[in-house]
CSV table of C-alpha atoms (C1' of nucleotides) in Angstrom, one decimal:
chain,number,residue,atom,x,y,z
A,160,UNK,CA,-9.6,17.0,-5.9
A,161,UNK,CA,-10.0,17.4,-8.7
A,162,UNK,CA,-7.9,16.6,-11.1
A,163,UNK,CA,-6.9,18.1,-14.3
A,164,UNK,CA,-10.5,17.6,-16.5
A,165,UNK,CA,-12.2,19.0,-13.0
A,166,UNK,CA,-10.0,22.2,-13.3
A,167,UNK,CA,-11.0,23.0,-16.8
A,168,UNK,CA,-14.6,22.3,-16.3
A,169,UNK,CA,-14.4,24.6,-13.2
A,170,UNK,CA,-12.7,27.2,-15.5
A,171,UNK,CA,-15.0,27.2,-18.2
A,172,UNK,CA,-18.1,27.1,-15.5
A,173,UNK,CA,-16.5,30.1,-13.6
A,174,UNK,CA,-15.2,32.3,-16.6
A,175,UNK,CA,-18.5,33.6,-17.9
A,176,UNK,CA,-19.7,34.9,-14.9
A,177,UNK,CA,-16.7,36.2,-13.6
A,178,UNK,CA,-15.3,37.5,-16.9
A,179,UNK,CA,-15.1,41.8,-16.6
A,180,UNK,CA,-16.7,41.8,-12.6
A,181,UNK,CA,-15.3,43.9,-10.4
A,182,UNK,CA,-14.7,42.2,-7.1
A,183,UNK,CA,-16.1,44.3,-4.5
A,184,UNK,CA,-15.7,42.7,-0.9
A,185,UNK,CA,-13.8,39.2,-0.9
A,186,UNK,CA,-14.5,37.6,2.5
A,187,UNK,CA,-12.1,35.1,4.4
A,188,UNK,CA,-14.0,33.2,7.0
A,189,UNK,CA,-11.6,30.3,6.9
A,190,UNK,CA,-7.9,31.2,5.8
A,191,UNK,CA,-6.4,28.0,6.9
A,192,UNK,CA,-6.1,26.2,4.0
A,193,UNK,CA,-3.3,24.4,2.3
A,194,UNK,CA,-1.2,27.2,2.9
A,195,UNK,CA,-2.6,30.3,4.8
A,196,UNK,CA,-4.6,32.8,2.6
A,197,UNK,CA,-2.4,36.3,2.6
A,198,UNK,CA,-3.7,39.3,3.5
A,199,UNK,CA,-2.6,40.3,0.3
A,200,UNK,CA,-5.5,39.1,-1.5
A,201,UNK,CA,-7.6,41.4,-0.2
A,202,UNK,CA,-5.3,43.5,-3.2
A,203,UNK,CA,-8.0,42.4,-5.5
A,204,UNK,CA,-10.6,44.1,-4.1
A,205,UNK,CA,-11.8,47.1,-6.5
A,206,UNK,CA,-9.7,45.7,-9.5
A,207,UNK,CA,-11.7,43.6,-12.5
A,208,UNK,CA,-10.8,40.3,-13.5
A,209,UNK,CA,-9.2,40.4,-17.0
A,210,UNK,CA,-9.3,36.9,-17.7
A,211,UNK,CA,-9.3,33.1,-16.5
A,212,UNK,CA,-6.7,30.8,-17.5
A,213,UNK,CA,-5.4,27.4,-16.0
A,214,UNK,CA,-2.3,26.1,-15.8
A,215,UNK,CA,-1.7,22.7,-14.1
A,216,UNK,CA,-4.4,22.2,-11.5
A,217,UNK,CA,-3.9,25.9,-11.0
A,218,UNK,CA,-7.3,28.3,-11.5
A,219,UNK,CA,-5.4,31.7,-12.5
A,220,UNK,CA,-7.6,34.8,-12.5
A,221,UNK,CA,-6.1,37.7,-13.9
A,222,UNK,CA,-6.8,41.2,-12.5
A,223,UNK,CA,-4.9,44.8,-13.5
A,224,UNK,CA,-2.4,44.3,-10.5
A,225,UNK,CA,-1.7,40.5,-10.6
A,226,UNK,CA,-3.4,37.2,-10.4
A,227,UNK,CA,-5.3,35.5,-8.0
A,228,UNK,CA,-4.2,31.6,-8.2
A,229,UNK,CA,-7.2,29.1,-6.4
A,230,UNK,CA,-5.6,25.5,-6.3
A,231,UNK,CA,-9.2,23.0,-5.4
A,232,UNK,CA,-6.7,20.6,-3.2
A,233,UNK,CA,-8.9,16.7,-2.9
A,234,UNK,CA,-12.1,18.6,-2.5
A,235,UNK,CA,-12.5,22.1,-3.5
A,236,UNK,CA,-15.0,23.4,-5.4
A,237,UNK,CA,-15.9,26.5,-6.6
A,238,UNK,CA,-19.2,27.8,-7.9
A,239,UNK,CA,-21.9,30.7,-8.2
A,240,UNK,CA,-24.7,31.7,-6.0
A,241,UNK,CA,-27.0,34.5,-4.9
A,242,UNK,CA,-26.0,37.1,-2.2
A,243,UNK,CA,-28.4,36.2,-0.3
A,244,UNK,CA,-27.6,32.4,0.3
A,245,UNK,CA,-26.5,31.7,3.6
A,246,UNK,CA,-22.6,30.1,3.5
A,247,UNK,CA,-22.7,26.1,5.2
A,248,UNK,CA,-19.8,25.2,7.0
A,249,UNK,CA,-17.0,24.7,4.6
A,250,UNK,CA,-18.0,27.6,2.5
A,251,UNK,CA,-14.3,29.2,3.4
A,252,UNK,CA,-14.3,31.9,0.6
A,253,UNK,CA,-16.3,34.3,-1.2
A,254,UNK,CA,-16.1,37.1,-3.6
A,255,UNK,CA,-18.9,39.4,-3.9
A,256,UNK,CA,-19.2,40.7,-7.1
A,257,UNK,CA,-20.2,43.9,-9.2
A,258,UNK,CA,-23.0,42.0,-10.7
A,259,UNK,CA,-24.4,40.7,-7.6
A,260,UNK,CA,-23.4,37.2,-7.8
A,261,UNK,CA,-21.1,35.9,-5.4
A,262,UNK,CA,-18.2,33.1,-6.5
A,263,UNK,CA,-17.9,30.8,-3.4
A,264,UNK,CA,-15.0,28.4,-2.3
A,265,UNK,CA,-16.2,25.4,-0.5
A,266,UNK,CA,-13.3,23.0,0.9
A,267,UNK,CA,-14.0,20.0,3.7
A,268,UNK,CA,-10.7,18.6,3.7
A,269,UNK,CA,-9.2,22.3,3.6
A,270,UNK,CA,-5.9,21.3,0.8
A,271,UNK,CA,-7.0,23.2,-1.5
A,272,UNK,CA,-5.5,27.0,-1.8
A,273,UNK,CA,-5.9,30.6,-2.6
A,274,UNK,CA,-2.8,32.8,-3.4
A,275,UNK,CA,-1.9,36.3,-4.7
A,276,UNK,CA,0.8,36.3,-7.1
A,277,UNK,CA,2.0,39.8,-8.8
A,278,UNK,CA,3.6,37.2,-11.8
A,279,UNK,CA,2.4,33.6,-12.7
A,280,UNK,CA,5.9,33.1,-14.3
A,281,UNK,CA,7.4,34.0,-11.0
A,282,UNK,CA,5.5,31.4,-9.2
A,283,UNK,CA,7.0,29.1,-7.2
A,284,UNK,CA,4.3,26.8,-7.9
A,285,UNK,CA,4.1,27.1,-11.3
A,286,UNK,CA,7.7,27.7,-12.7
A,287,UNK,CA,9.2,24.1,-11.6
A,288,UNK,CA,6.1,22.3,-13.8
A,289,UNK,CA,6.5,20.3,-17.1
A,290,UNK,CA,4.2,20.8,-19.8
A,291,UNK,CA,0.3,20.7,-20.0
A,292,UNK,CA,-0.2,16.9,-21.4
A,293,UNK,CA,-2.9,18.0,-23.7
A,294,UNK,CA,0.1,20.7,-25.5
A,295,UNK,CA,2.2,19.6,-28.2
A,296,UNK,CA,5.2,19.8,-26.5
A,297,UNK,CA,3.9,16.8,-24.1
A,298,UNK,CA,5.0,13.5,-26.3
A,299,UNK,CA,6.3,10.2,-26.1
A,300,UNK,CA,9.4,10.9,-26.6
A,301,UNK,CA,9.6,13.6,-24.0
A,302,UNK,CA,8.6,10.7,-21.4
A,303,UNK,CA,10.7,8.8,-23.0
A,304,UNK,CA,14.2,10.9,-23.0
A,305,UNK,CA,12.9,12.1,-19.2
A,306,UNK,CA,13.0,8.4,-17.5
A,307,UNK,CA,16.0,7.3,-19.5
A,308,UNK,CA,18.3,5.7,-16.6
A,309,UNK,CA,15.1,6.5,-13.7
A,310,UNK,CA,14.1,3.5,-11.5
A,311,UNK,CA,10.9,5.1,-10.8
A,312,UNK,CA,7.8,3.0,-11.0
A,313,UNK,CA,6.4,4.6,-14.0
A,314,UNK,CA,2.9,5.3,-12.4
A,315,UNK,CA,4.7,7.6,-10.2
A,316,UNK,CA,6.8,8.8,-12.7
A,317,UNK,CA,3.6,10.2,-15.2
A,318,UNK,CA,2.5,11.9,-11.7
A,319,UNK,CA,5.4,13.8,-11.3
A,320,UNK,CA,4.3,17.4,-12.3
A,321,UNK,CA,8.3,17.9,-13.0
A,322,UNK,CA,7.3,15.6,-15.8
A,323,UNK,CA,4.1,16.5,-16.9
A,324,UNK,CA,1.7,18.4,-15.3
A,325,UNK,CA,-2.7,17.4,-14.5
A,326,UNK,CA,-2.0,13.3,-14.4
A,327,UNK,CA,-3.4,12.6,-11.1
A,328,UNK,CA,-4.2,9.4,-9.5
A,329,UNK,CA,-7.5,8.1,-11.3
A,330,UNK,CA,-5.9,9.0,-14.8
A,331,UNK,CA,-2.7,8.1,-14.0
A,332,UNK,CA,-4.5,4.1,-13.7
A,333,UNK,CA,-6.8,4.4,-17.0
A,334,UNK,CA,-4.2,5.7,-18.9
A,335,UNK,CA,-1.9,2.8,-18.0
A,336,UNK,CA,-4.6,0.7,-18.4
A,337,UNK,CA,-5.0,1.8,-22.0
A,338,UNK,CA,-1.6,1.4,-22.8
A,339,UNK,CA,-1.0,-2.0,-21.7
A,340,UNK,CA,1.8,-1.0,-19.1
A,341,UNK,CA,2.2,-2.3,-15.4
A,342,UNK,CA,1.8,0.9,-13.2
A,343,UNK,CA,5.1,-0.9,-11.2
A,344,UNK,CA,7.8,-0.9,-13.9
A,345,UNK,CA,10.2,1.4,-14.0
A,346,UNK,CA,10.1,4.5,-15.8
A,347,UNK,CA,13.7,4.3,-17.2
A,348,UNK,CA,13.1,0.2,-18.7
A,349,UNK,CA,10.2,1.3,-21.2
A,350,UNK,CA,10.3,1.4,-24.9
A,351,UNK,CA,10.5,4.5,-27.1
A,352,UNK,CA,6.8,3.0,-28.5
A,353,UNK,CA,5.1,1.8,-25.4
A,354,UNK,CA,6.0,5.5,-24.0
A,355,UNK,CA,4.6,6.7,-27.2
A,356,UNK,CA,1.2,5.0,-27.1
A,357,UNK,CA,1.0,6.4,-22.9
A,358,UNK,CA,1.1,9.9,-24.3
A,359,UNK,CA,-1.3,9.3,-26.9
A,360,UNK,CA,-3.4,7.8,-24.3
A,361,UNK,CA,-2.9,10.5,-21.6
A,362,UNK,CA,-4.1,12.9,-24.1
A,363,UNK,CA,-7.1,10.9,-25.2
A,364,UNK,CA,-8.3,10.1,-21.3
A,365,UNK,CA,-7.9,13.8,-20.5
A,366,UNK,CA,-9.3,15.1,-23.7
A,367,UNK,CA,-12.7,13.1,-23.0
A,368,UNK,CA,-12.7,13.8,-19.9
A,369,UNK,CA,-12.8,17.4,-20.2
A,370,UNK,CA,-15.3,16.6,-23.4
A,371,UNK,CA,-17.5,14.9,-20.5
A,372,UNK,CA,-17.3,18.1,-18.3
A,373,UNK,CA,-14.9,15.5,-16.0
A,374,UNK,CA,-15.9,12.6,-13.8
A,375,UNK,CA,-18.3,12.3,-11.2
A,376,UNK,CA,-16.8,12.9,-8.2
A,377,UNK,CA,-18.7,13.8,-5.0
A,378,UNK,CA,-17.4,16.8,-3.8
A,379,UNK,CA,-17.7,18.7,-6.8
A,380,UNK,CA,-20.2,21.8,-8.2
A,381,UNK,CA,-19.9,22.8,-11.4
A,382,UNK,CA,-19.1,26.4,-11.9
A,383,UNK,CA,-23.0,27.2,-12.6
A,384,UNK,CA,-24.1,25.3,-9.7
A,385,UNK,CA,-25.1,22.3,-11.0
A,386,UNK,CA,-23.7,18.8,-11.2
A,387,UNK,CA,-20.3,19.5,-13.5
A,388,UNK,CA,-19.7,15.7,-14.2
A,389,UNK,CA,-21.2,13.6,-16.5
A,390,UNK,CA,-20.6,9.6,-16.0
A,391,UNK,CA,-17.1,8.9,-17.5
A,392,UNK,CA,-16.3,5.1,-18.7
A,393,UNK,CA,-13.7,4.1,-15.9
A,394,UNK,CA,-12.2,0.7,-16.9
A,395,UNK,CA,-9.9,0.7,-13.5
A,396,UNK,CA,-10.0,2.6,-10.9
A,397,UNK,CA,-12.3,1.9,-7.6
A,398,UNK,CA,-12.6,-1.0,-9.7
A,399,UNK,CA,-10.2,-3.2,-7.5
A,400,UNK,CA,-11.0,-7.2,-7.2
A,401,UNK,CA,-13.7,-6.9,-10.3
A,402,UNK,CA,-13.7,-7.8,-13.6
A,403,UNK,CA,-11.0,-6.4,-15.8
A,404,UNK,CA,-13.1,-4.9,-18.8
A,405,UNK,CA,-11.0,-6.7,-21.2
A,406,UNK,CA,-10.3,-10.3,-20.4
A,407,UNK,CA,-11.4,-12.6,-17.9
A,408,UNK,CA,-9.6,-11.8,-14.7
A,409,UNK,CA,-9.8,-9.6,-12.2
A,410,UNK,CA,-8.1,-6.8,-11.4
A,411,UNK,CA,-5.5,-6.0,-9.0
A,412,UNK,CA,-5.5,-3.7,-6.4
A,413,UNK,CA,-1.8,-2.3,-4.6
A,414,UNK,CA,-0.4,0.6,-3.1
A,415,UNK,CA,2.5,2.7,-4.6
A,416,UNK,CA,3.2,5.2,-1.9
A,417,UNK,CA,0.1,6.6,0.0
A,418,UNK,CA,-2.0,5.9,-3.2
A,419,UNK,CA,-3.7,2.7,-4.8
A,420,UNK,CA,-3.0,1.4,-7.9
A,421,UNK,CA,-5.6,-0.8,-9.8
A,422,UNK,CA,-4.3,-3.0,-13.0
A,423,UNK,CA,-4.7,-6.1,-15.0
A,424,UNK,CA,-1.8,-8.8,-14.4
A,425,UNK,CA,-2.9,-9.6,-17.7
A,426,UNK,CA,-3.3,-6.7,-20.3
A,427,UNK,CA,-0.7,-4.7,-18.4
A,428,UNK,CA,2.5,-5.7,-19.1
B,1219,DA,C1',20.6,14.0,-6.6
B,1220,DT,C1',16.8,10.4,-5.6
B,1221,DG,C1',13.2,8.4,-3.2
B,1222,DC,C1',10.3,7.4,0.3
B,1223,DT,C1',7.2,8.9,4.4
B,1224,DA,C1',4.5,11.9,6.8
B,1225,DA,C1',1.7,15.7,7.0
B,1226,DC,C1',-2.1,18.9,6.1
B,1227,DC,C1',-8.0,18.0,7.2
B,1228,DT,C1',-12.9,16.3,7.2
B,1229,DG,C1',-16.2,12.8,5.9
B,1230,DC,C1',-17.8,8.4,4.7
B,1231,DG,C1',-18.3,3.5,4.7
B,1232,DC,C1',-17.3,-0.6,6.8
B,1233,DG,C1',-16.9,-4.0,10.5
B,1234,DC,C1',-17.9,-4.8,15.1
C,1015,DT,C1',-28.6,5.6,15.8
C,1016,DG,C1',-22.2,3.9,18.6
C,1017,DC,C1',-17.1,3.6,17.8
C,1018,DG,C1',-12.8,2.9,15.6
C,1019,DC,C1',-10.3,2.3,11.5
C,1020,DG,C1',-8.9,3.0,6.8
C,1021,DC,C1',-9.4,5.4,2.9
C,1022,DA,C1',-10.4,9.5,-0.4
C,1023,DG,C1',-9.2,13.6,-6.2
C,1024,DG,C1',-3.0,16.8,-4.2
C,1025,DT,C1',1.3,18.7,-3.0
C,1026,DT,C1',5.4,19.6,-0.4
C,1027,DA,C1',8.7,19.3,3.5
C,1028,DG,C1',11.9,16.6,5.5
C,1029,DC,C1',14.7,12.8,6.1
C,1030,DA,C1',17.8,8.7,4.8
DNA sequence: ATGCTAACCTGCGCGC
DNA sequence: TGCGCGCAGGTTAGCA
């Protein structure tokens, strides 16, 4: 999936043509998905969307009665196309729209979700998150005071939406790599300043990569149907056993938990 | 509480 | 144009 800069690109792809539609007919042809699509999304048939918002990797689309929450799992996508375009075979959602258009959900891998919600703030999925790391209230010193006393590798720790929300595994690695820090220390041994600069470096890798309209990824259309990713500068990950971009050796490649971890035994102290 | 593993599912690339 | 394996952007349930 798509991680954080993916979800905003999505949003601000989606919003313009989906801003003030009327959803007319929404159309389940595949409701297993990360967790079954309700029947009680069909609630949003007749009603106009209000406005789109993200939170986390969380699409929220806001009509009169509630809000429709699409989560893109490892390879949803979502994007416009004519009525008249035939669905392919992971096509699992659409909404057919008062302007014509249709907003289709295409999933292979299926992890991805779409869920009717009367109140975001009600949420089970959203009221247990940390803050959004590109908000104010995401700092160093909120990692900092978090991991006091946790023996947490701290790569696992920054992808803990309980700490802050949209690091996901690619910019979990570059922003270690930025800051200097092995992914494998633990979260509660860092410094006050090293857990400074990671925050001002989570906020920089996720800022550009939103800037960039996210990373190219292959699973991914952007909300107006064409490529949404621009090539984005990735000094580490899928980069495991070449060159590290700043000295002379090579990058290492491990797992922590089911996911790999790329760094320099060098620059990442 | 904390922390690890397995699970959800399909597709792709690699080695044979 | 085969076959089996491991791996892929996320999240949560369940177990020690």
């Amino acid at each position: 999936m798509p991680e954080l800069p993916e979800v905003e690109t999505t949003k601000r792809g989606v919003e313009p043509h989906i801003l003030d539609q009327t959803i007319e007919t929404v159309v389940v042809r595949q409701p297993k998905l990360r967790w079954p699509v309700s029947d009680e999304i069909y609630q949003l048939e007749g009603q106009k969307v209000l406005s789109v918002s993200r939170r986390a990797k969380y699409l929220l689309v806001e009509f009169e009665q509630g809000y429709a929450m699409w989560h893109l799992g490892m390879s949803g996508s979502l994007r416009l196309v004519e009525k008249h375009e035939a669905p392919g075979k992971h096509d699992h959602i659409d909404w057919l729209m008062s302007n014509g258009k249709v907003l289709r959900y295409h999933d292979p891998r299926r992890f991805g979700a779409l869920l009717w919600v009367e109140n975001p703030a009600d949420s089970e999925h959203l009221n247990h998150l940390g803050p959004e790391p590109l908000s104010e209230e995401f700092s160093g010193e909120l990692l900092y005071q978090k991991s006091r006393n946790k023996k947490v590798p701290i790569k696992t720790f920054i992808m803990d939406g309980k700490v802050v929300v949209g690091v996901g595994n690619i910019y979990a690695n570059e922003s270690l790599f930025l800051a200097g820090i092995r992914p494998t220390i633990a979260a509660g041994r860092i410094s006050k300043a090293r857990m400074e600069k990671l925050a001002v470096v989570i906020k920089q890798v996720l800022g550009k990569a939103i800037e960039q309209g996210g990373t190219t990824l292959r699973d991914f259309v952007g909300g107006d149907g064409k490529p949404g990713y621009f090539a984005q500068q990735l000094n580490v990950y899928g980069r495991g056993g070449e060159k590290c971009p700043a000295c002379d050796g090579l990058l290492k490649e491990i797992r922590q938990g089911q996911r790999t971890t790329v760094f320099c035994k060098t620059c990442q102290t």
